[in-house]
Coordinates of C-alpha atoms in Angstrom, one line a residue:
M538 CA 0.6 -33.4 -14.8
G539 CA 2.6 -36.4 -13.5
N540 CA -0.1 -39.0 -13.7
G541 CA -1.7 -37.5 -16.7
K542 CA -4.9 -36.5 -14.8
K543 CA -6.1 -33.0 -14.7
P544 CA -6.2 -31.7 -11.1
E545 CA -9.5 -31.0 -9.5
R546 CA -8.5 -27.4 -8.7
R547 CA -5.5 -25.1 -9.4
V548 CA -4.3 -23.3 -6.3
Y549 CA -1.4 -20.9 -6.3
L550 CA 0.1 -20.5 -2.8
D551 CA 3.5 -19.2 -3.7
Y552 CA 3.0 -15.5 -3.6
V553 CA 6.2 -14.9 -1.7
A554 CA 8.1 -16.1 -4.8
T555 CA 6.2 -13.7 -7.0
T556 CA 2.7 -12.2 -7.4
P557 CA 0.6 -11.8 -10.6
V558 CA 0.4 -8.2 -12.0
L559 CA -2.8 -6.5 -11.2
P560 CA -4.9 -5.6 -14.3
E561 CA -4.8 -1.9 -13.3
V562 CA -1.0 -2.1 -13.1
L563 CA -0.7 -3.7 -16.5
E564 CA -3.0 -1.2 -18.0
T565 CA -0.9 1.6 -16.6
M566 CA 2.3 0.1 -18.0
L567 CA 1.2 -0.7 -21.6
P568 CA 1.5 2.8 -23.1
Y569 CA 5.2 2.9 -22.1
F570 CA 6.2 0.0 -24.3
R571 CA 5.2 1.6 -27.5
E572 CA 3.4 5.0 -27.3
V573 CA 5.5 6.7 -24.7
Y574 CA 8.9 5.2 -25.5
G575 CA 11.4 8.1 -25.2
N576 CA 14.6 7.8 -23.1
P577 CA 14.0 9.7 -19.9
Q578 CA 17.4 11.3 -20.2
S579 CA 16.7 12.8 -23.7
L580 CA 16.2 16.5 -23.9
H581 CA 13.0 16.5 -26.0
S582 CA 9.3 16.0 -25.5
W583 CA 9.5 12.2 -25.9
G584 CA 12.1 12.1 -23.1
D585 CA 10.0 14.5 -21.0
E586 CA 7.0 12.2 -21.1
S587 CA 9.0 9.2 -19.9
R588 CA 10.8 11.3 -17.3
E589 CA 7.6 12.6 -15.9
A590 CA 6.2 9.1 -15.6
I591 CA 9.3 8.0 -13.6
E592 CA 9.0 10.9 -11.3
K593 CA 5.3 10.2 -10.7
A594 CA 6.3 6.6 -9.8
R595 CA 8.9 7.9 -7.4
E596 CA 6.2 9.9 -5.6
Q597 CA 3.9 6.9 -5.4
V598 CA 6.6 4.6 -3.9
A599 CA 7.7 7.4 -1.5
A600 CA 4.0 7.7 -0.4
L601 CA 3.8 4.0 0.4
I602 CA 6.8 4.1 2.8
G603 CA 6.5 7.6 4.2
G604 CA 9.7 8.8 2.5
S605 CA 10.6 11.6 0.2
P606 CA 10.6 11.1 -3.6
D607 CA 14.2 12.2 -4.0
E608 CA 15.3 9.4 -1.5
I609 CA 14.1 6.7 -3.9
V610 CA 16.6 4.8 -6.1
F611 CA 15.0 2.5 -8.7
T612 CA 16.7 -0.9 -9.2
S613 CA 16.1 -4.1 -11.1
S614 CA 15.3 -6.3 -8.1
G615 CA 15.2 -6.6 -4.4
S616 CA 18.5 -8.4 -4.6
E617 CA 20.1 -5.5 -6.4
A618 CA 18.6 -3.1 -3.9
N619 CA 20.1 -5.1 -1.0
N620 CA 23.5 -5.3 -2.7
L621 CA 23.4 -1.5 -3.3
A622 CA 22.5 -0.9 0.3
V623 CA 25.0 -3.1 2.0
K624 CA 28.0 -2.4 -0.3
G625 CA 27.1 1.2 -1.1
L626 CA 26.5 2.3 2.4
A627 CA 29.5 0.4 3.8
Q628 CA 31.8 1.9 1.3
G629 CA 30.4 5.3 1.8
Q630 CA 31.2 5.1 5.6
V631 CA 34.6 3.4 5.3
E632 CA 36.4 6.4 6.8
K633 CA 34.5 5.8 10.1
G634 CA 35.2 2.1 10.3
K635 CA 34.9 -1.3 8.6
H636 CA 32.6 -3.3 10.9
I637 CA 29.2 -4.6 9.7
I638 CA 26.5 -6.4 11.6
V639 CA 23.8 -8.6 9.9
S640 CA 21.4 -11.2 11.2
A641 CA 21.7 -15.0 10.6
I642 CA 18.5 -15.2 8.7
E643 CA 19.0 -12.4 6.1
H644 CA 18.4 -13.1 2.4
F645 CA 21.5 -14.2 0.6
S646 CA 21.6 -10.9 -1.2
V647 CA 22.5 -9.3 2.1
L648 CA 24.5 -12.2 3.6
N649 CA 26.6 -12.7 0.5
A650 CA 27.1 -9.0 -0.1
A651 CA 28.4 -8.7 3.5
Q652 CA 30.7 -11.7 3.0
T653 CA 32.0 -10.1 -0.2
L654 CA 32.9 -7.0 1.8
E655 CA 34.5 -9.2 4.5
K656 CA 36.8 -10.6 1.8
A657 CA 37.7 -7.1 0.8
G658 CA 38.9 -6.2 4.3
F659 CA 35.7 -5.4 6.3
E660 CA 34.8 -7.2 9.5
L661 CA 31.5 -9.0 9.8
T662 CA 29.4 -10.0 12.8
V663 CA 26.4 -12.3 12.3
V664 CA 23.9 -12.0 15.2
P665 CA 21.8 -15.1 16.1
V666 CA 18.0 -15.5 16.3
D667 CA 15.8 -17.3 18.7
K668 CA 13.6 -20.4 17.9
Y669 CA 11.0 -18.1 16.3
G670 CA 13.5 -16.3 14.1
L671 CA 13.5 -13.1 16.1
V672 CA 16.6 -10.9 16.5
D673 CA 17.2 -9.6 20.0
P674 CA 17.7 -5.8 19.9
D675 CA 20.0 -6.1 22.9
E676 CA 22.1 -8.7 21.1
V677 CA 22.6 -6.2 18.2
A678 CA 23.6 -3.5 20.7
R679 CA 26.1 -5.8 22.4
N680 CA 27.9 -6.4 19.1
I681 CA 28.1 -2.7 18.1
R682 CA 31.7 -1.4 18.3
K683 CA 33.4 2.0 17.8
D684 CA 34.2 1.0 14.2
T685 CA 30.7 -0.4 13.4
I686 CA 29.3 1.5 10.4
L687 CA 26.3 -0.5 9.3
V688 CA 23.6 -2.9 10.7
S689 CA 21.3 -4.8 8.3
V690 CA 18.3 -6.7 9.7
M691 CA 15.3 -7.6 7.5
H692 CA 11.9 -6.3 8.4
A693 CA 10.2 -9.7 7.8
N694 CA 11.5 -13.1 6.8
G695 CA 10.1 -14.5 3.6
E696 CA 10.7 -18.1 4.6
V697 CA 9.2 -18.2 8.1
G698 CA 7.1 -15.0 8.1
T699 CA 8.6 -13.6 11.3
I700 CA 8.3 -9.8 11.7
Q701 CA 11.3 -8.2 13.4
A702 CA 11.2 -5.4 16.0
I703 CA 13.0 -3.0 13.8
A704 CA 11.9 0.1 15.7
E705 CA 13.5 -1.3 18.8
I706 CA 16.6 -2.4 17.0
S707 CA 16.8 1.2 15.5
K708 CA 16.8 2.7 19.0
R709 CA 19.9 0.7 20.0
V710 CA 21.6 1.4 16.6
K711 CA 20.9 5.1 16.6
E712 CA 22.3 5.5 20.1
A713 CA 25.6 4.4 18.7
G714 CA 25.4 6.6 15.7
V715 CA 25.3 3.7 13.2
L716 CA 23.4 3.3 10.0
L717 CA 20.5 0.8 9.8
H718 CA 19.3 -0.9 6.6
T719 CA 16.3 -3.2 6.5
D720 CA 15.2 -5.6 3.7
A721 CA 11.5 -5.0 3.5
V722 CA 10.9 -7.0 0.3
A723 CA 8.7 -9.6 2.0
S724 CA 6.6 -7.2 4.0
M725 CA 6.2 -4.3 1.6
G726 CA 2.6 -4.0 0.3
N727 CA 1.5 -6.8 2.7
M728 CA 1.5 -4.7 5.9
P729 CA 2.1 -1.1 6.8
V730 CA 5.8 -0.1 6.4
N731 CA 6.8 3.4 7.3
V732 CA 10.5 4.4 7.3
N733 CA 10.1 7.0 9.9
E734 CA 8.3 4.8 12.4
L735 CA 10.9 2.1 11.8
G736 CA 13.7 4.6 12.2
V737 CA 15.8 3.1 9.4
D738 CA 18.3 4.8 7.1
A739 CA 17.8 2.6 4.1
L740 CA 15.1 0.2 3.0
S741 CA 14.7 -2.3 0.1
L742 CA 11.5 -3.2 -1.7
A743 CA 10.4 -5.1 -4.9
A744 CA 7.3 -4.7 -7.0
N745 CA 6.7 -8.4 -7.6
Q746 CA 5.9 -8.9 -4.0
F747 CA 2.8 -6.7 -4.1
Y748 CA 1.2 -7.3 -7.6
G749 CA 3.6 -5.2 -9.6
P750 CA 6.0 -6.4 -12.4
K751 CA 9.2 -8.4 -12.0
G752 CA 12.3 -6.4 -12.8
A753 CA 11.2 -3.3 -10.8
A754 CA 12.4 -2.5 -7.3
A755 CA 13.8 0.3 -5.2
L756 CA 16.1 1.3 -2.5
W757 CA 15.1 4.1 -0.2
V758 CA 18.1 6.0 1.3
R759 CA 17.6 8.8 3.8
K760 CA 18.8 12.2 2.7
R761 CA 22.4 13.2 3.2
I762 CA 23.6 9.7 3.6
R763 CA 26.5 8.8 1.3
L764 CA 25.9 5.9 -1.0
I765 CA 28.6 4.6 -3.4
P766 CA 27.1 3.2 -6.6
L767 CA 27.8 -0.5 -7.6
M768 CA 28.2 0.4 -11.2
D769 CA 29.9 3.1 -13.2
G770 CA 28.1 4.7 -16.0
G771 CA 25.5 7.5 -16.4
V772 CA 23.7 10.1 -14.3
Q773 CA 20.5 8.1 -13.9
E774 CA 19.0 8.0 -10.4
G775 CA 21.1 10.9 -9.3
G776 CA 24.2 9.0 -10.2
R777 CA 23.4 6.3 -7.7
R778 CA 22.3 3.7 -10.2
P779 CA 23.4 4.2 -13.8
G780 CA 21.7 2.6 -16.8
T781 CA 18.8 3.4 -19.1
E782 CA 15.6 3.2 -16.9
N783 CA 13.1 0.4 -17.4
V784 CA 10.2 2.9 -17.7
P785 CA 7.3 0.4 -18.1
A786 CA 8.4 -1.6 -15.0
I787 CA 9.0 1.5 -12.9
V788 CA 5.6 2.9 -13.9
G789 CA 4.1 -0.5 -12.8
L790 CA 5.9 -0.3 -9.5
G791 CA 4.5 3.1 -8.8
K792 CA 0.9 2.0 -9.7
A793 CA 1.3 -1.2 -7.5
A794 CA 2.4 1.1 -4.6
E795 CA -0.6 3.3 -5.1
L796 CA -3.0 0.4 -5.0
A797 CA -1.2 -1.1 -2.0
I798 CA -2.0 2.0 0.0
R799 CA -5.6 1.8 -1.0
D800 CA -6.2 -1.9 -0.5
M801 CA -3.8 -2.9 2.3
P802 CA -6.4 -3.0 5.1
S803 CA -8.8 -5.2 3.2
R804 CA -5.9 -7.4 2.0
M805 CA -4.6 -7.9 5.5
E806 CA -8.0 -8.8 6.9
K807 CA -8.8 -11.3 4.2
L808 CA -5.4 -13.0 4.1
S809 CA -4.8 -13.2 7.9
Q810 CA -8.1 -15.1 8.2
L811 CA -7.2 -17.5 5.4
R812 CA -3.7 -17.9 6.9
D813 CA -5.1 -18.9 10.3
R814 CA -7.6 -21.3 8.6
L815 CA -4.7 -23.0 6.9
I816 CA -2.5 -23.2 10.0
D817 CA -5.3 -24.6 12.1
G818 CA -6.4 -27.0 9.5
L819 CA -2.9 -28.5 8.8
L820 CA -1.8 -28.7 12.4
T821 CA -5.0 -30.5 13.3
A822 CA -4.8 -32.9 10.3
I823 CA -1.1 -33.8 10.3
D824 CA 0.7 -35.0 13.4
H825 CA 4.4 -34.3 13.9
T826 CA 4.1 -31.0 12.1
I827 CA 5.8 -27.8 13.4
L828 CA 4.7 -24.3 12.6
T829 CA 7.9 -22.4 11.9
G830 CA 8.3 -18.7 12.6
H831 CA 6.6 -16.6 15.3
P832 CA 2.9 -17.7 16.0
T833 CA 1.6 -14.1 16.1
K834 CA 4.4 -11.7 14.9
R835 CA 4.2 -13.0 11.3
L836 CA 3.2 -11.8 7.9
P837 CA -0.6 -11.8 7.3
H838 CA -0.3 -13.9 4.2
H839 CA 2.3 -16.4 5.4
A840 CA 2.2 -20.0 6.8
S841 CA 5.2 -22.2 7.1
F842 CA 5.8 -25.6 8.5
C843 CA 8.2 -28.5 8.9
V844 CA 6.7 -31.9 8.4
E845 CA 8.8 -34.5 10.2
F846 CA 10.3 -37.6 8.7
I847 CA 9.9 -36.6 5.0
E848 CA 11.4 -34.1 2.5
G849 CA 9.8 -30.9 1.5
E850 CA 10.7 -31.4 -2.2
A851 CA 8.7 -34.6 -2.4
M852 CA 5.7 -33.0 -0.8
L853 CA 6.0 -30.0 -3.2
L854 CA 6.1 -32.3 -6.3
L855 CA 3.1 -34.3 -5.2
L856 CA 1.1 -31.2 -4.3
N857 CA 1.9 -29.9 -7.8
I858 CA 0.3 -33.0 -9.3
Q859 CA -2.8 -32.0 -7.3
G860 CA -2.6 -28.5 -8.8
I861 CA -1.2 -26.9 -5.7
A862 CA 1.8 -24.5 -6.0
V863 CA 3.9 -24.0 -2.8
S864 CA 7.6 -23.8 -2.1
S865 CA 10.1 -25.4 0.2
G866 CA 12.5 -22.8 1.5
S867 CA 13.1 -19.5 -0.3
A868 CA 12.7 -19.0 -4.0
C869 CA 16.4 -18.4 -4.2
T870 CA 17.3 -21.7 -2.6
S871 CA 14.4 -24.0 -3.5
R872 CA 16.5 -25.7 -6.2
A873 CA 19.6 -26.1 -4.0
L874 CA 18.2 -29.2 -2.2
K875 CA 19.8 -28.3 1.1
A876 CA 18.5 -27.3 4.5
S877 CA 17.5 -23.7 4.8
H878 CA 20.0 -21.5 6.5
V879 CA 17.0 -19.7 8.2
L880 CA 15.7 -22.9 9.8
I881 CA 19.1 -24.0 10.9
A882 CA 19.8 -20.6 12.5
M883 CA 16.5 -21.0 14.4
G884 CA 17.8 -24.3 15.9
I885 CA 15.7 -26.7 13.8
P886 CA 17.6 -30.0 13.2
H887 CA 18.8 -30.6 9.7
E888 CA 16.6 -33.7 9.2
V889 CA 13.5 -31.7 10.3
A890 CA 14.4 -28.6 8.3
Q891 CA 14.5 -30.8 5.2
G892 CA 10.7 -31.2 5.5
S893 CA 9.9 -27.5 5.2
L894 CA 6.8 -26.2 3.3
L895 CA 6.0 -22.6 2.8
F896 CA 2.4 -21.4 1.9
S897 CA 2.1 -17.8 0.9
L898 CA -1.4 -16.5 0.1
G899 CA -2.6 -13.8 -2.2
I900 CA -5.7 -11.7 -3.0
D901 CA -7.0 -14.3 -5.4
N902 CA -7.2 -17.1 -2.8
N903 CA -10.4 -18.1 -1.0
E904 CA -11.6 -20.5 1.6
G905 CA -12.1 -23.2 -1.0
D906 CA -8.4 -23.1 -1.9
I907 CA -7.5 -23.5 1.8
D908 CA -9.9 -26.4 2.3
Y909 CA -8.6 -28.1 -0.8
V910 CA -5.0 -28.0 0.6
V911 CA -6.1 -29.3 4.0
E912 CA -7.8 -32.2 2.1
K913 CA -5.0 -33.1 -0.2
L914 CA -1.8 -32.7 1.9
P915 CA -2.5 -35.2 4.7
P916 CA -2.7 -38.3 2.3
I917 CA 0.5 -37.1 0.6
V918 CA 2.2 -37.0 4.0
D919 CA 0.9 -40.4 4.9
R920 CA 2.1 -41.8 1.6
L921 CA 5.6 -40.4 1.9
R922 CA 6.0 -41.5 5.6
Q923 CA 5.2 -45.0 4.6
M924 CA 8.3 -44.9 2.5
S925 CA 10.4 -43.1 5.0
P926 CA 13.1 -45.0 6.9
L927 CA 13.1 -42.1 9.5
Y928 CA 9.4 -42.6 10.1
A929 CA 9.8 -46.4 10.3
K930 CA 12.5 -46.0 12.9
F931 CA 10.4 -43.5 14.9
I932 CA 7.4 -45.9 15.0
K933 CA 9.6 -48.9 16.0
E934 CA 11.2 -46.9 18.9
K935 CA 7.7 -45.6 19.9
R936 CA 6.3 -49.1 20.1
G937 CA 9.2 -50.6 21.9

C-alpha cells in the first residue's frame, strides 16, 4: 500500500459511502438468486413465491418508517428515489403551479433534478443554510408562493451530519398546502425516522446505508398523492416504477429494515460514544481544525472536519496508506476535486473547505479504531503542513 508496508491496522470509517451487508441479510437474500427465481409478475407458483417475498419486504420497510406497505415504491438507489420524488411529484402537481423549493445543501440527485425541471419551465428557489448547515423553517415559509407545489429538504446531511428540523418545516409547509419531500438516505437506520412524526409527504431511503445491499432503495409516498413515473414500461410497483424487480436486493432491504428496528438503540448508543471520542481526540490533537456541521444536532455515527492549510485528498491518501478509510466530501463528489457545495453554502471559505475530512462510523468499529486514527492523523497533518505554502504564509504572518 503506497510504501509497500502492511498497515498496523485496517480501519473502515466510510460507512456513509456504503455499509457492509450483515450476515443475516445475506443469508436471507441467497435463496432468491437461484432457488426462488421466478418473475414476481408471472402467474404461477414460481412467480407467487417471489411476489410474496417482495410484499414481505414492503411491510418490513413500512414498519421501519411508520408508513403503510402500499405507500412504498422500490427503486434501485437513493438517487433514483430522489429523482422520482422531485420530478414525479412536481409533474403530478403541475396544474397547481410550477414553483419548487429546495435547500442549498441537498444531495445532487435532488439539486440536479430540480435544476432539470427548471430548464423545463418550472421555477426554483434554493433556500440558504446557517453556519451549521441548518435550514430555517421560517425562511422556507417566506419563500412559499401561491404557485409553490413542492418543498424538498433532506432529513440529515451525509457530508456534515446535521439533522434538520423537518417537523418544524412541515408545519410551515402544510399551512400553505404544499407537498414536502425529505431525503432520509443518510439518517435511515441510523436514528429513528417516522414519516408521521416528521409530517412529510414523501421520503427517500437506501439499503446500503444501514447494512443492506447496494442496488436496493425505496421512495415512500403518502396515499392519494399523484406521482408521475420517470420511466414508461410495465405495471410493477403499482405502475410507479416499471421494470423487473430485483428480488434478492429488495428482500435484503426488507431484512436490513427489520434488523434496524431491533438494533437501532444499541447502535446509536455505541456509535455516538465512539463519535464523541473521535471528535474530542482530533480537536485536541490537531490545531486549526474545525468541526463542521451542528455540534449536537448531528447523526450519531458522523464526525466531519476541515483541517486548515492542507487538502483533504492528500490526507485521505496518506490515511489510506495507514489502513484507514475515510472520505473527503460526499461519495458522489469525492473524485471531483472541488470544494463541497455543502461547505460553501455554510459559509466556509473555499481554501478551508478543500481540507474537509469525513469520518462515518459503523457497528464493527471500536475504541481501538478511534485511538488508532487519533494517533495516525496528527503526524500526517504536520507533514502536509510543512509542505503547504498556505501554512508557511500563516506562520510568517503570525510571527511578524
